[in-house]
């Protein structure tokens, strides 16, 4: 859980410094996380739809006691929308020009 946070902070810092690879890393990470969310929904839908005690215990253990089906879907929807927004914004030509400008300034030694 700590690794994605650290990766995001480091990538955002390098993105602001003008490194193009950071932009690519953030876009790829967002797309992979969206794919992982789809897999989680596909694999764990039965945990939320049954009332069996063992699946209820597994739900509490993996997702927490307050994670109902509605909360889970709201979380997934929020994650999808925010990641799509981030990917769309990072693909804008203005962001590309900004990254190249910051990279040029960094290479010239200007802060």
PDB file of N, CA and C in Angstrom:
ATOM      1  N   UNK A   1       0.818  -1.184   0.000  1.00  0.00           N
ATOM      2  CA  UNK A   1       0.000   0.000   0.000  1.00  0.00           C
ATOM      3  C   UNK A   1       0.869   1.257   0.000  1.00  0.00           C
ATOM      4  N   UNK A   2       2.024   1.189   0.588  1.00  0.00           N
ATOM      5  CA  UNK A   2       2.905   2.350   0.652  1.00  0.00           C
ATOM      6  C   UNK A   2       3.596   2.579  -0.695  1.00  0.00           C
ATOM      7  N   UNK A   3       3.899   1.508  -1.412  1.00  0.00           N
ATOM      8  CA  UNK A   3       4.618   1.627  -2.683  1.00  0.00           C
ATOM      9  C   UNK A   3       3.893   2.490  -3.712  1.00  0.00           C
ATOM     10  N   UNK A   4       2.576   2.330  -3.945  1.00  0.00           N
ATOM     11  CA  UNK A   4       1.918   3.222  -4.915  1.00  0.00           C
ATOM     12  C   UNK A   4       1.941   4.690  -4.490  1.00  0.00           C
ATOM     13  N   UNK A   5       1.862   4.941  -3.193  1.00  0.00           N
ATOM     14  CA  UNK A   5       1.910   6.319  -2.716  1.00  0.00           C
ATOM     15  C   UNK A   5       3.289   6.917  -2.967  1.00  0.00           C
ATOM     16  N   UNK A   6       4.327   6.168  -2.627  1.00  0.00           N
ATOM     17  CA  UNK A   6       5.697   6.643  -2.842  1.00  0.00           C
ATOM     18  C   UNK A   6       5.961   6.818  -4.336  1.00  0.00           C
ATOM     19  N   UNK A   7       5.538   5.865  -5.150  1.00  0.00           N
ATOM     20  CA  UNK A   7       5.714   5.960  -6.601  1.00  0.00           C
ATOM     21  C   UNK A   7       5.000   7.187  -7.159  1.00  0.00           C
ATOM     22  N   UNK A   8       3.785   7.454  -6.673  1.00  0.00           N
ATOM     23  CA  UNK A   8       3.039   8.619  -7.140  1.00  0.00           C
ATOM     24  C   UNK A   8       3.704   9.931  -6.761  1.00  0.00           C
ATOM     25  N   UNK A   9       4.182  10.029  -5.532  1.00  0.00           N
ATOM     26  CA  UNK A   9       4.841  11.270  -5.088  1.00  0.00           C
ATOM     27  C   UNK A   9       6.140  11.495  -5.847  1.00  0.00           C
ATOM     28  N   UNK A  10       6.937  10.455  -5.997  1.00  0.00           N
ATOM     29  CA  UNK A  10       8.205  10.585  -6.728  1.00  0.00           C
ATOM     30  C   UNK A  10       7.949  10.930  -8.191  1.00  0.00           C
ATOM     31  N   UNK A  11       6.978  10.264  -8.803  1.00  0.00           N
ATOM     32  CA  UNK A  11       6.666  10.551 -10.204  1.00  0.00           C
ATOM     33  C   UNK A  11       6.148  11.974 -10.384  1.00  0.00           C
ATOM     34  N   UNK A  12       5.308  12.429  -9.465  1.00  0.00           N
ATOM     35  CA  UNK A  12       4.801  13.808  -9.556  1.00  0.00           C
ATOM     36  C   UNK A  12       5.923  14.824  -9.402  1.00  0.00           C
ATOM     37  N   UNK A  13       6.861  14.555  -8.512  1.00  0.00           N
ATOM     38  CA  UNK A  13       7.991  15.480  -8.328  1.00  0.00           C
ATOM     39  C   UNK A  13       8.851  15.530  -9.601  1.00  0.00           C
ATOM     40  N   UNK A  14       9.165  14.358 -10.150  1.00  0.00           N
ATOM     41  CA  UNK A  14       9.967  14.328 -11.383  1.00  0.00           C
ATOM     42  C   UNK A  14       9.191  14.904 -12.563  1.00  0.00           C
ATOM     43  N   UNK A  15       7.883  14.739 -12.579  1.00  0.00           N
ATOM     44  CA  UNK A  15       7.066  15.341 -13.631  1.00  0.00           C
ATOM     45  C   UNK A  15       7.168  16.860 -13.575  1.00  0.00           C
ATOM     46  N   UNK A  16       7.093  17.413 -12.385  1.00  0.00           N
ATOM     47  CA  UNK A  16       7.215  18.856 -12.233  1.00  0.00           C
ATOM     48  C   UNK A  16       8.619  19.354 -12.574  1.00  0.00           C
ATOM     49  N   UNK A  17       9.624  18.508 -12.427  1.00  0.00           N
ATOM     50  CA  UNK A  17      10.988  18.881 -12.787  1.00  0.00           C
ATOM     51  C   UNK A  17      11.235  18.799 -14.293  1.00  0.00           C
ATOM     52  N   UNK A  18      10.321  18.201 -15.041  1.00  0.00           N
ATOM     53  CA  UNK A  18      10.439  18.182 -16.488  1.00  0.00           C
ATOM     54  C   UNK A  18      10.922  16.875 -17.086  1.00  0.00           C
ATOM     55  N   UNK A  19      10.721  15.777 -16.403  1.00  0.00           N
ATOM     56  CA  UNK A  19      11.113  14.474 -16.929  1.00  0.00           C
ATOM     57  C   UNK A  19       9.924  13.829 -17.634  1.00  0.00           C
ATOM     58  N   UNK A  20      10.089  13.532 -18.901  1.00  0.00           N
ATOM     59  CA  UNK A  20       9.011  12.944 -19.701  1.00  0.00           C
ATOM     60  C   UNK A  20       8.670  11.535 -19.234  1.00  0.00           C
ATOM     61  N   UNK A  21       9.665  10.800 -18.745  1.00  0.00           N
ATOM     62  CA  UNK A  21       9.402   9.436 -18.306  1.00  0.00           C
ATOM     63  C   UNK A  21       8.414   9.401 -17.140  1.00  0.00           C
ATOM     64  N   UNK A  22       8.394  10.439 -16.314  1.00  0.00           N
ATOM     65  CA  UNK A  22       7.468  10.482 -15.191  1.00  0.00           C
ATOM     66  C   UNK A  22       6.023  10.576 -15.689  1.00  0.00           C
ATOM     67  N   UNK A  23       5.818  11.315 -16.744  1.00  0.00           N
ATOM     68  CA  UNK A  23       4.482  11.423 -17.341  1.00  0.00           C
ATOM     69  C   UNK A  23       4.019  10.060 -17.852  1.00  0.00           C
ATOM     70  N   UNK A  24       4.898   9.345 -18.509  1.00  0.00           N
ATOM     71  CA  UNK A  24       4.572   8.021 -19.027  1.00  0.00           C
ATOM     72  C   UNK A  24       4.297   7.046 -17.880  1.00  0.00           C
ATOM     73  N   UNK A  25       5.096   7.117 -16.824  1.00  0.00           N
ATOM     74  CA  UNK A  25       4.904   6.225 -15.675  1.00  0.00           C
ATOM     75  C   UNK A  25       3.540   6.466 -15.028  1.00  0.00           C
ATOM     76  N   UNK A  26       3.152   7.723 -14.876  1.00  0.00           N
ATOM     77  CA  UNK A  26       1.864   8.034 -14.243  1.00  0.00           C
ATOM     78  C   UNK A  26       0.707   7.546 -15.119  1.00  0.00           C
ATOM     79  N   UNK A  27       0.819   7.709 -16.422  1.00  0.00           N
ATOM     80  CA  UNK A  27      -0.237   7.249 -17.330  1.00  0.00           C
ATOM     81  C   UNK A  27      -0.338   5.723 -17.304  1.00  0.00           C
ATOM     82  N   UNK A  28       0.783   5.030 -17.358  1.00  0.00           N
ATOM     83  CA  UNK A  28       0.774   3.563 -17.343  1.00  0.00           C
ATOM     84  C   UNK A  28       0.270   3.042 -16.005  1.00  0.00           C
ATOM     85  N   UNK A  29       0.699   3.665 -14.915  1.00  0.00           N
ATOM     86  CA  UNK A  29       0.252   3.232 -13.589  1.00  0.00           C
ATOM     87  C   UNK A  29      -1.253   3.415 -13.436  1.00  0.00           C
ATOM     88  N   UNK A  30      -1.783   4.504 -13.937  1.00  0.00           N
ATOM     89  CA  UNK A  30      -3.220   4.731 -13.869  1.00  0.00           C
ATOM     90  C   UNK A  30      -3.996   3.705 -14.672  1.00  0.00           C
ATOM     91  N   UNK A  31      -3.512   3.393 -15.855  1.00  0.00           N
ATOM     92  CA  UNK A  31      -4.187   2.393 -16.690  1.00  0.00           C
ATOM     93  C   UNK A  31      -4.120   1.005 -16.054  1.00  0.00           C
ATOM     94  N   UNK A  32      -2.980   0.659 -15.485  1.00  0.00           N
ATOM     95  CA  UNK A  32      -2.853  -0.647 -14.838  1.00  0.00           C
ATOM     96  C   UNK A  32      -3.726  -0.745 -13.589  1.00  0.00           C
ATOM     97  N   UNK A  33      -3.833   0.340 -12.837  1.00  0.00           N
ATOM     98  CA  UNK A  33      -4.697   0.331 -11.656  1.00  0.00           C
ATOM     99  C   UNK A  33      -6.173   0.192 -12.060  1.00  0.00           C
ATOM    100  N   UNK A  34      -6.552   0.800 -13.176  1.00  0.00           N
ATOM    101  CA  UNK A  34      -7.926   0.639 -13.658  1.00  0.00           C
ATOM    102  C   UNK A  34      -8.181  -0.819 -14.048  1.00  0.00           C
ATOM    103  N   UNK A  35      -7.217  -1.435 -14.707  1.00  0.00           N
ATOM    104  CA  UNK A  35      -7.340  -2.848 -15.076  1.00  0.00           C
ATOM    105  C   UNK A  35      -7.419  -3.722 -13.823  1.00  0.00           C
ATOM    106  N   UNK A  36      -6.622  -3.410 -12.816  1.00  0.00           N
ATOM    107  CA  UNK A  36      -6.660  -4.157 -11.563  1.00  0.00           C
ATOM    108  C   UNK A  36      -8.016  -4.017 -10.876  1.00  0.00           C
ATOM    109  N   UNK A  37      -8.610  -2.837 -10.929  1.00  0.00           N
ATOM    110  CA  UNK A  37      -9.944  -2.650 -10.354  1.00  0.00           C
ATOM    111  C   UNK A  37     -10.980  -3.517 -11.053  1.00  0.00           C
ATOM    112  N   UNK A  38     -10.880  -3.624 -12.363  1.00  0.00           N
ATOM    113  CA  UNK A  38     -11.808  -4.482 -13.115  1.00  0.00           C
ATOM    114  C   UNK A  38     -11.637  -5.935 -12.695  1.00  0.00           C
ATOM    115  N   UNK A  39     -10.398  -6.372 -12.526  1.00  0.00           N
ATOM    116  CA  UNK A  39     -10.142  -7.750 -12.110  1.00  0.00           C
ATOM    117  C   UNK A  39     -10.683  -7.997 -10.701  1.00  0.00           C
ATOM    118  N   UNK A  40     -10.487  -7.043  -9.798  1.00  0.00           N
ATOM    119  CA  UNK A  40     -10.991  -7.200  -8.429  1.00  0.00           C
ATOM    120  C   UNK A  40     -12.507  -7.302  -8.421  1.00  0.00           C
ATOM    121  N   UNK A  41     -13.170  -6.461  -9.191  1.00  0.00           N
ATOM    122  CA  UNK A  41     -14.634  -6.532  -9.261  1.00  0.00           C
ATOM    123  C   UNK A  41     -15.066  -7.877  -9.832  1.00  0.00           C
ATOM    124  N   UNK A  42     -14.375  -8.356 -10.848  1.00  0.00           N
ATOM    125  CA  UNK A  42     -14.746  -9.635 -11.460  1.00  0.00           C
ATOM    126  C   UNK A  42     -14.500 -10.816 -10.521  1.00  0.00           C
ATOM    127  N   UNK A  43     -13.440 -10.750  -9.720  1.00  0.00           N
ATOM    128  CA  UNK A  43     -13.104 -11.879  -8.865  1.00  0.00           C
ATOM    129  C   UNK A  43     -13.858 -11.887  -7.538  1.00  0.00           C
ATOM    130  N   UNK A  44     -14.202 -10.723  -7.020  1.00  0.00           N
ATOM    131  CA  UNK A  44     -14.772 -10.661  -5.685  1.00  0.00           C
ATOM    132  C   UNK A  44     -16.246 -10.286  -5.640  1.00  0.00           C
ATOM    133  N   UNK A  45     -16.937 -10.298  -6.770  1.00  0.00           N
ATOM    134  CA  UNK A  45     -18.349  -9.932  -6.742  1.00  0.00           C
ATOM    135  C   UNK A  45     -19.158 -10.906  -5.900  1.00  0.00           C
ATOM    136  N   UNK A  46     -18.762 -12.167  -5.891  1.00  0.00           N
ATOM    137  CA  UNK A  46     -19.501 -13.161  -5.113  1.00  0.00           C
ATOM    138  C   UNK A  46     -19.365 -12.942  -3.610  1.00  0.00           C
ATOM    139  N   UNK A  47     -18.298 -12.325  -3.178  1.00  0.00           N
ATOM    140  CA  UNK A  47     -18.105 -12.050  -1.754  1.00  0.00           C
ATOM    141  C   UNK A  47     -19.153 -11.052  -1.263  1.00  0.00           C
ATOM    142  N   UNK A  48     -19.532 -10.115  -2.119  1.00  0.00           N
ATOM    143  CA  UNK A  48     -20.496  -9.103  -1.721  1.00  0.00           C
ATOM    144  C   UNK A  48     -21.944  -9.565  -1.905  1.00  0.00           C
ATOM    145  N   UNK A  49     -22.175 -10.545  -2.753  1.00  0.00           N
ATOM    146  CA  UNK A  49     -23.547 -10.926  -3.072  1.00  0.00           C
ATOM    147  C   UNK A  49     -24.092 -12.097  -2.262  1.00  0.00           C
ATOM    148  N   UNK A  50     -23.266 -12.748  -1.435  1.00  0.00           N
ATOM    149  CA  UNK A  50     -23.749 -13.876  -0.642  1.00  0.00           C
ATOM    150  C   UNK A  50     -23.830 -13.486   0.828  1.00  0.00           C
ATOM    151  N   UNK A  51     -24.658 -14.225   1.561  1.00  0.00           N
ATOM    152  CA  UNK A  51     -24.810 -13.989   2.993  1.00  0.00           C
ATOM    153  C   UNK A  51     -24.168 -15.088   3.831  1.00  0.00           C
ATOM    154  N   UNK A  52     -23.359 -15.907   3.224  1.00  0.00           N
ATOM    155  CA  UNK A  52     -22.692 -16.985   3.935  1.00  0.00           C
ATOM    156  C   UNK A  52     -21.705 -16.389   4.949  1.00  0.00           C
ATOM    157  N   UNK A  53     -21.595 -17.026   6.108  1.00  0.00           N
ATOM    158  CA  UNK A  53     -20.729 -16.492   7.164  1.00  0.00           C
ATOM    159  C   UNK A  53     -19.271 -16.429   6.727  1.00  0.00           C
ATOM    160  N   UNK A  54     -18.788 -17.455   6.041  1.00  0.00           N
ATOM    161  CA  UNK A  54     -17.376 -17.470   5.650  1.00  0.00           C
ATOM    162  C   UNK A  54     -17.058 -16.357   4.649  1.00  0.00           C
ATOM    163  N   UNK A  55     -17.983 -16.071   3.735  1.00  0.00           N
ATOM    164  CA  UNK A  55     -17.720 -14.983   2.796  1.00  0.00           C
ATOM    165  C   UNK A  55     -17.862 -13.633   3.472  1.00  0.00           C
ATOM    166  N   UNK A  56     -18.746 -13.528   4.473  1.00  0.00           N
ATOM    167  CA  UNK A  56     -18.854 -12.280   5.231  1.00  0.00           C
ATOM    168  C   UNK A  56     -17.576 -12.022   6.006  1.00  0.00           C
ATOM    169  N   UNK A  57     -16.994 -13.074   6.593  1.00  0.00           N
ATOM    170  CA  UNK A  57     -15.735 -12.930   7.321  1.00  0.00           C
ATOM    171  C   UNK A  57     -14.609 -12.539   6.367  1.00  0.00           C
ATOM    172  N   UNK A  58     -14.601 -13.118   5.181  1.00  0.00           N
ATOM    173  CA  UNK A  58     -13.577 -12.758   4.198  1.00  0.00           C
ATOM    174  C   UNK A  58     -13.738 -11.316   3.758  1.00  0.00           C
ATOM    175  N   UNK A  59     -14.978 -10.871   3.610  1.00  0.00           N
ATOM    176  CA  UNK A  59     -15.214  -9.476   3.216  1.00  0.00           C
ATOM    177  C   UNK A  59     -14.687  -8.516   4.279  1.00  0.00           C
ATOM    178  N   UNK A  60     -14.965  -8.808   5.539  1.00  0.00           N
ATOM    179  CA  UNK A  60     -14.487  -7.946   6.621  1.00  0.00           C
ATOM    180  C   UNK A  60     -12.971  -7.968   6.686  1.00  0.00           C
ATOM    181  N   UNK A  61     -12.378  -9.146   6.485  1.00  0.00           N
ATOM    182  CA  UNK A  61     -10.930  -9.265   6.579  1.00  0.00           C
ATOM    183  C   UNK A  61     -10.215  -8.513   5.446  1.00  0.00           C
ATOM    184  N   UNK A  62     -10.726  -8.607   4.224  1.00  0.00           N
ATOM    185  CA  UNK A  62     -10.045  -8.010   3.083  1.00  0.00           C
ATOM    186  C   UNK A  62     -10.470  -6.575   2.800  1.00  0.00           C
ATOM    187  N   UNK A  63     -11.729  -6.244   3.036  1.00  0.00           N
ATOM    188  CA  UNK A  63     -12.243  -4.945   2.629  1.00  0.00           C
ATOM    189  C   UNK A  63     -12.630  -4.040   3.790  1.00  0.00           C
ATOM    190  N   UNK A  64     -12.712  -4.561   4.996  1.00  0.00           N
ATOM    191  CA  UNK A  64     -13.090  -3.747   6.151  1.00  0.00           C
ATOM    192  C   UNK A  64     -14.554  -3.942   6.492  1.00  0.00           C
ATOM    193  N   UNK A  65     -14.923  -3.611   7.730  1.00  0.00           N
ATOM    194  CA  UNK A  65     -16.289  -3.883   8.178  1.00  0.00           C
ATOM    195  C   UNK A  65     -17.352  -2.983   7.543  1.00  0.00           C
ATOM    196  N   UNK A  66     -16.970  -1.842   7.025  1.00  0.00           N
ATOM    197  CA  UNK A  66     -17.953  -0.906   6.490  1.00  0.00           C
ATOM    198  C   UNK A  66     -18.053  -0.946   4.966  1.00  0.00           C
ATOM    199  N   UNK A  67     -17.371  -1.901   4.338  1.00  0.00           N
ATOM    200  CA  UNK A  67     -17.360  -1.976   2.885  1.00  0.00           C
ATOM    201  C   UNK A  67     -18.553  -2.791   2.401  1.00  0.00           C
ATOM    202  N   UNK A  68     -19.607  -2.104   2.084  1.00  0.00           N
ATOM    203  CA  UNK A  68     -20.768  -2.763   1.497  1.00  0.00           C
ATOM    204  C   UNK A  68     -20.621  -2.732  -0.018  1.00  0.00           C
ATOM    205  N   UNK A  69     -21.553  -3.353  -0.685  1.00  0.00           N
ATOM    206  CA  UNK A  69     -21.502  -3.379  -2.144  1.00  0.00           C
ATOM    207  C   UNK A  69     -21.609  -1.973  -2.727  1.00  0.00           C
ATOM    208  N   UNK A  70     -22.461  -1.142  -2.139  1.00  0.00           N
ATOM    209  CA  UNK A  70     -22.641   0.223  -2.647  1.00  0.00           C
ATOM    210  C   UNK A  70     -21.390   1.070  -2.426  1.00  0.00           C
ATOM    211  N   UNK A  71     -20.794   0.924  -1.258  1.00  0.00           N
ATOM    212  CA  UNK A  71     -19.564   1.676  -0.965  1.00  0.00           C
ATOM    213  C   UNK A  71     -18.435   1.209  -1.880  1.00  0.00           C
ATOM    214  N   UNK A  72     -18.359  -0.091  -2.113  1.00  0.00           N
ATOM    215  CA  UNK A  72     -17.331  -0.640  -2.991  1.00  0.00           C
ATOM    216  C   UNK A  72     -17.478  -0.102  -4.410  1.00  0.00           C
ATOM    217  N   UNK A  73     -18.708  -0.103  -4.919  1.00  0.00           N
ATOM    218  CA  UNK A  73     -18.933   0.418  -6.267  1.00  0.00           C
ATOM    219  C   UNK A  73     -18.661   1.922  -6.342  1.00  0.00           C
ATOM    220  N   UNK A  74     -19.005   2.660  -5.301  1.00  0.00           N
ATOM    221  CA  UNK A  74     -18.721   4.097  -5.284  1.00  0.00           C
ATOM    222  C   UNK A  74     -17.221   4.347  -5.283  1.00  0.00           C
ATOM    223  N   UNK A  75     -16.474   3.556  -4.519  1.00  0.00           N
ATOM    224  CA  UNK A  75     -15.006   3.690  -4.492  1.00  0.00           C
ATOM    225  C   UNK A  75     -14.407   3.386  -5.860  1.00  0.00           C
ATOM    226  N   UNK A  76     -14.852   2.304  -6.470  1.00  0.00           N
ATOM    227  CA  UNK A  76     -14.347   1.933  -7.799  1.00  0.00           C
ATOM    228  C   UNK A  76     -14.689   3.015  -8.819  1.00  0.00           C
ATOM    229  N   UNK A  77     -15.910   3.540  -8.763  1.00  0.00           N
ATOM    230  CA  UNK A  77     -16.319   4.595  -9.706  1.00  0.00           C
ATOM    231  C   UNK A  77     -15.483   5.847  -9.512  1.00  0.00           C
ATOM    232  N   UNK A  78     -15.251   6.246  -8.261  1.00  0.00           N
ATOM    233  CA  UNK A  78     -14.421   7.417  -7.997  1.00  0.00           C
ATOM    234  C   UNK A  78     -13.000   7.203  -8.502  1.00  0.00           C
ATOM    235  N   UNK A  79     -12.437   6.021  -8.247  1.00  0.00           N
ATOM    236  CA  UNK A  79     -11.088   5.715  -8.730  1.00  0.00           C
ATOM    237  C   UNK A  79     -11.019   5.781 -10.254  1.00  0.00           C
ATOM    238  N   UNK A  80     -12.017   5.193 -10.932  1.00  0.00           N
ATOM    239  CA  UNK A  80     -12.035   5.215 -12.395  1.00  0.00           C
ATOM    240  C   UNK A  80     -12.098   6.642 -12.928  1.00  0.00           C
ATOM    241  N   UNK A  81     -13.025   7.422 -12.396  1.00  0.00           N
ATOM    242  CA  UNK A  81     -13.197   8.790 -12.890  1.00  0.00           C
ATOM    243  C   UNK A  81     -11.948   9.621 -12.643  1.00  0.00           C
ATOM    244  N   UNK A  82     -11.361   9.501 -11.463  1.00  0.00           N
ATOM    245  CA  UNK A  82     -10.160  10.298 -11.177  1.00  0.00           C
ATOM    246  C   UNK A  82      -8.981   9.861 -12.035  1.00  0.00           C
ATOM    247  N   UNK A  83      -8.831   8.565 -12.270  1.00  0.00           N
ATOM    248  CA  UNK A  83      -7.712   8.108 -13.112  1.00  0.00           C
ATOM    249  C   UNK A  83      -7.915   8.498 -14.575  1.00  0.00           C
ATOM    250  N   UNK A  84      -9.135   8.422 -15.061  1.00  0.00           N
ATOM    251  CA  UNK A  84      -9.396   8.864 -16.433  1.00  0.00           C
ATOM    252  C   UNK A  84      -9.105  10.346 -16.573  1.00  0.00           C
ATOM    253  N   UNK A  85      -9.516  11.130 -15.586  1.00  0.00           N
ATOM    254  CA  UNK A  85      -9.246  12.568 -15.605  1.00  0.00           C
ATOM    255  C   UNK A  85      -7.747  12.852 -15.607  1.00  0.00           C
ATOM    256  N   UNK A  86      -6.990  12.154 -14.781  1.00  0.00           N
ATOM    257  CA  UNK A  86      -5.536  12.346 -14.729  1.00  0.00           C
ATOM    258  C   UNK A  86      -4.904  11.976 -16.062  1.00  0.00           C
ATOM    259  N   UNK A  87      -5.305  10.851 -16.641  1.00  0.00           N
ATOM    260  CA  UNK A  87      -4.724  10.422 -17.917  1.00  0.00           C
ATOM    261  C   UNK A  87      -5.055  11.415 -19.027  1.00  0.00           C
ATOM    262  N   UNK A  88      -6.304  11.878 -19.073  1.00  0.00           N
ATOM    263  CA  UNK A  88      -6.701  12.845 -20.106  1.00  0.00           C
ATOM    264  C   UNK A  88      -5.909  14.145 -19.945  1.00  0.00           C
ATOM    265  N   UNK A  89      -5.780  14.618 -18.720  1.00  0.00           N
ATOM    266  CA  UNK A  89      -5.034  15.865 -18.507  1.00  0.00           C
ATOM    267  C   UNK A  89      -3.557  15.715 -18.853  1.00  0.00           C
ATOM    268  N   UNK A  90      -2.958  14.584 -18.529  1.00  0.00           N
ATOM    269  CA  UNK A  90      -1.543  14.388 -18.851  1.00  0.00           C
ATOM    270  C   UNK A  90      -1.299  14.222 -20.347  1.00  0.00           C
ATOM    271  N   UNK A  91      -2.315  13.868 -21.102  1.00  0.00           N
ATOM    272  CA  UNK A  91      -2.165  13.718 -22.552  1.00  0.00           C
ATOM    273  C   UNK A  91      -2.397  15.027 -23.308  1.00  0.00           C
ATOM    274  N   UNK A  92      -2.703  16.091 -22.613  1.00  0.00           N
ATOM    275  CA  UNK A  92      -2.932  17.386 -23.253  1.00  0.00           C
ATOM    276  C   UNK A  92      -1.624  17.955 -23.807  1.00  0.00           C
ATOM    277  N   UNK A  93      -1.676  18.633 -24.949  1.00  0.00           N
ATOM    278  CA  UNK A  93      -0.444  19.187 -25.530  1.00  0.00           C
ATOM    279  C   UNK A  93       0.188  20.267 -24.657  1.00  0.00           C
ATOM    280  N   UNK A  94      -0.613  21.000 -23.880  1.00  0.00           N
ATOM    281  CA  UNK A  94      -0.055  22.033 -23.010  1.00  0.00           C
ATOM    282  C   UNK A  94       0.840  21.416 -21.941  1.00  0.00           C
ATOM    283  N   UNK A  95       0.454  20.249 -21.440  1.00  0.00           N
ATOM    284  CA  UNK A  95       1.265  19.571 -20.432  1.00  0.00           C
ATOM    285  C   UNK A  95       2.576  19.109 -21.048  1.00  0.00           C
ATOM    286  N   UNK A  96       2.518  18.597 -22.271  1.00  0.00           N
ATOM    287  CA  UNK A  96       3.741  18.191 -22.961  1.00  0.00           C
ATOM    288  C   UNK A  96       4.687  19.357 -23.170  1.00  0.00           C
ATOM    289  N   UNK A  97       4.158  20.509 -23.567  1.00  0.00           N
ATOM    290  CA  UNK A  97       5.007  21.694 -23.747  1.00  0.00           C
ATOM    291  C   UNK A  97       5.607  22.136 -22.420  1.00  0.00           C
ATOM    292  N   UNK A  98       4.819  22.087 -21.351  1.00  0.00           N
ATOM    293  CA  UNK A  98       5.316  22.470 -20.033  1.00  0.00           C
ATOM    294  C   UNK A  98       6.458  21.547 -19.595  1.00  0.00           C
ATOM    295  N   UNK A  99       6.279  20.251 -19.802  1.00  0.00           N
ATOM    296  CA  UNK A  99       7.314  19.296 -19.400  1.00  0.00           C
ATOM    297  C   UNK A  99       8.594  19.530 -20.188  1.00  0.00           C
ATOM    298  N   UNK A 100       8.462  19.775 -21.491  1.00  0.00           N
ATOM    299  CA  UNK A 100       9.654  20.037 -22.311  1.00  0.00           C
ATOM    300  C   UNK A 100      10.318  21.356 -21.899  1.00  0.00           C
ATOM    301  N   UNK A 101       9.523  22.379 -21.600  1.00  0.00           N
ATOM    302  CA  UNK A 101      10.086  23.652 -21.155  1.00  0.00           C
ATOM    303  C   UNK A 101      10.827  23.483 -19.836  1.00  0.00           C
ATOM    304  N   UNK A 102      10.206  22.765 -18.866  1.00  0.00           N
ATOM    305  CA  UNK A 102      10.866  22.543 -17.569  1.00  0.00           C
ATOM    306  C   UNK A 102      12.129  21.709 -17.752  1.00  0.00           C
ATOM    307  N   UNK A 103      12.097  20.732 -18.654  1.00  0.00           N
ATOM    308  CA  UNK A 103      13.274  19.933 -18.919  1.00  0.00           C
ATOM    309  C   UNK A 103      14.396  20.756 -19.524  1.00  0.00           C
ATOM    310  N   UNK A 104      14.043  21.648 -20.460  1.00  0.00           N
ATOM    311  CA  UNK A 104      15.057  22.526 -21.053  1.00  0.00           C
ATOM    312  C   UNK A 104      15.670  23.447 -20.000  1.00  0.00           C
ATOM    313  N   UNK A 105      14.834  24.021 -19.145  1.00  0.00           N
ATOM    314  CA  UNK A 105      15.346  24.884 -18.086  1.00  0.00           C
ATOM    315  C   UNK A 105      16.225  24.118 -17.118  1.00  0.00           C
ATOM    316  N   UNK A 106      15.856  22.887 -16.795  1.00  0.00           N
ATOM    317  CA  UNK A 106      16.655  22.059 -15.903  1.00  0.00           C
ATOM    318  C   UNK A 106      18.008  21.754 -16.522  1.00  0.00           C
ATOM    319  N   UNK A 107      18.020  21.436 -17.828  1.00  0.00           N
ATOM    320  CA  UNK A 107      19.287  21.129 -18.501  1.00  0.00           C
ATOM    321  C   UNK A 107      20.192  22.352 -18.607  1.00  0.00           C
ATOM    322  N   UNK A 108      19.584  23.551 -18.683  1.00  0.00           N
ATOM    323  CA  UNK A 108      20.387  24.780 -18.735  1.00  0.00           C
ATOM    324  C   UNK A 108      20.855  25.207 -17.346  1.00  0.00           C
ATOM    325  N   UNK A 109      20.323  24.573 -16.316  1.00  0.00           N
ATOM    326  CA  UNK A 109      20.730  24.906 -14.963  1.00  0.00           C
ATOM    327  C   UNK A 109      19.941  26.047 -14.340  1.00  0.00           C
ATOM    328  N   UNK A 110      18.843  26.440 -14.973  1.00  0.00           N
ATOM    329  CA  UNK A 110      18.013  27.523 -14.459  1.00  0.00           C
ATOM    330  C   UNK A 110      16.987  26.936 -13.507  1.00  0.00           C
ATOM    331  N   UNK A 111      16.795  27.567 -12.377  1.00  0.00           N
ATOM    332  CA  UNK A 111      15.791  27.100 -11.415  1.00  0.00           C
ATOM    333  C   UNK A 111      14.594  27.900 -11.587  1.00  0.00           C
TER     334      UNK A 111
END
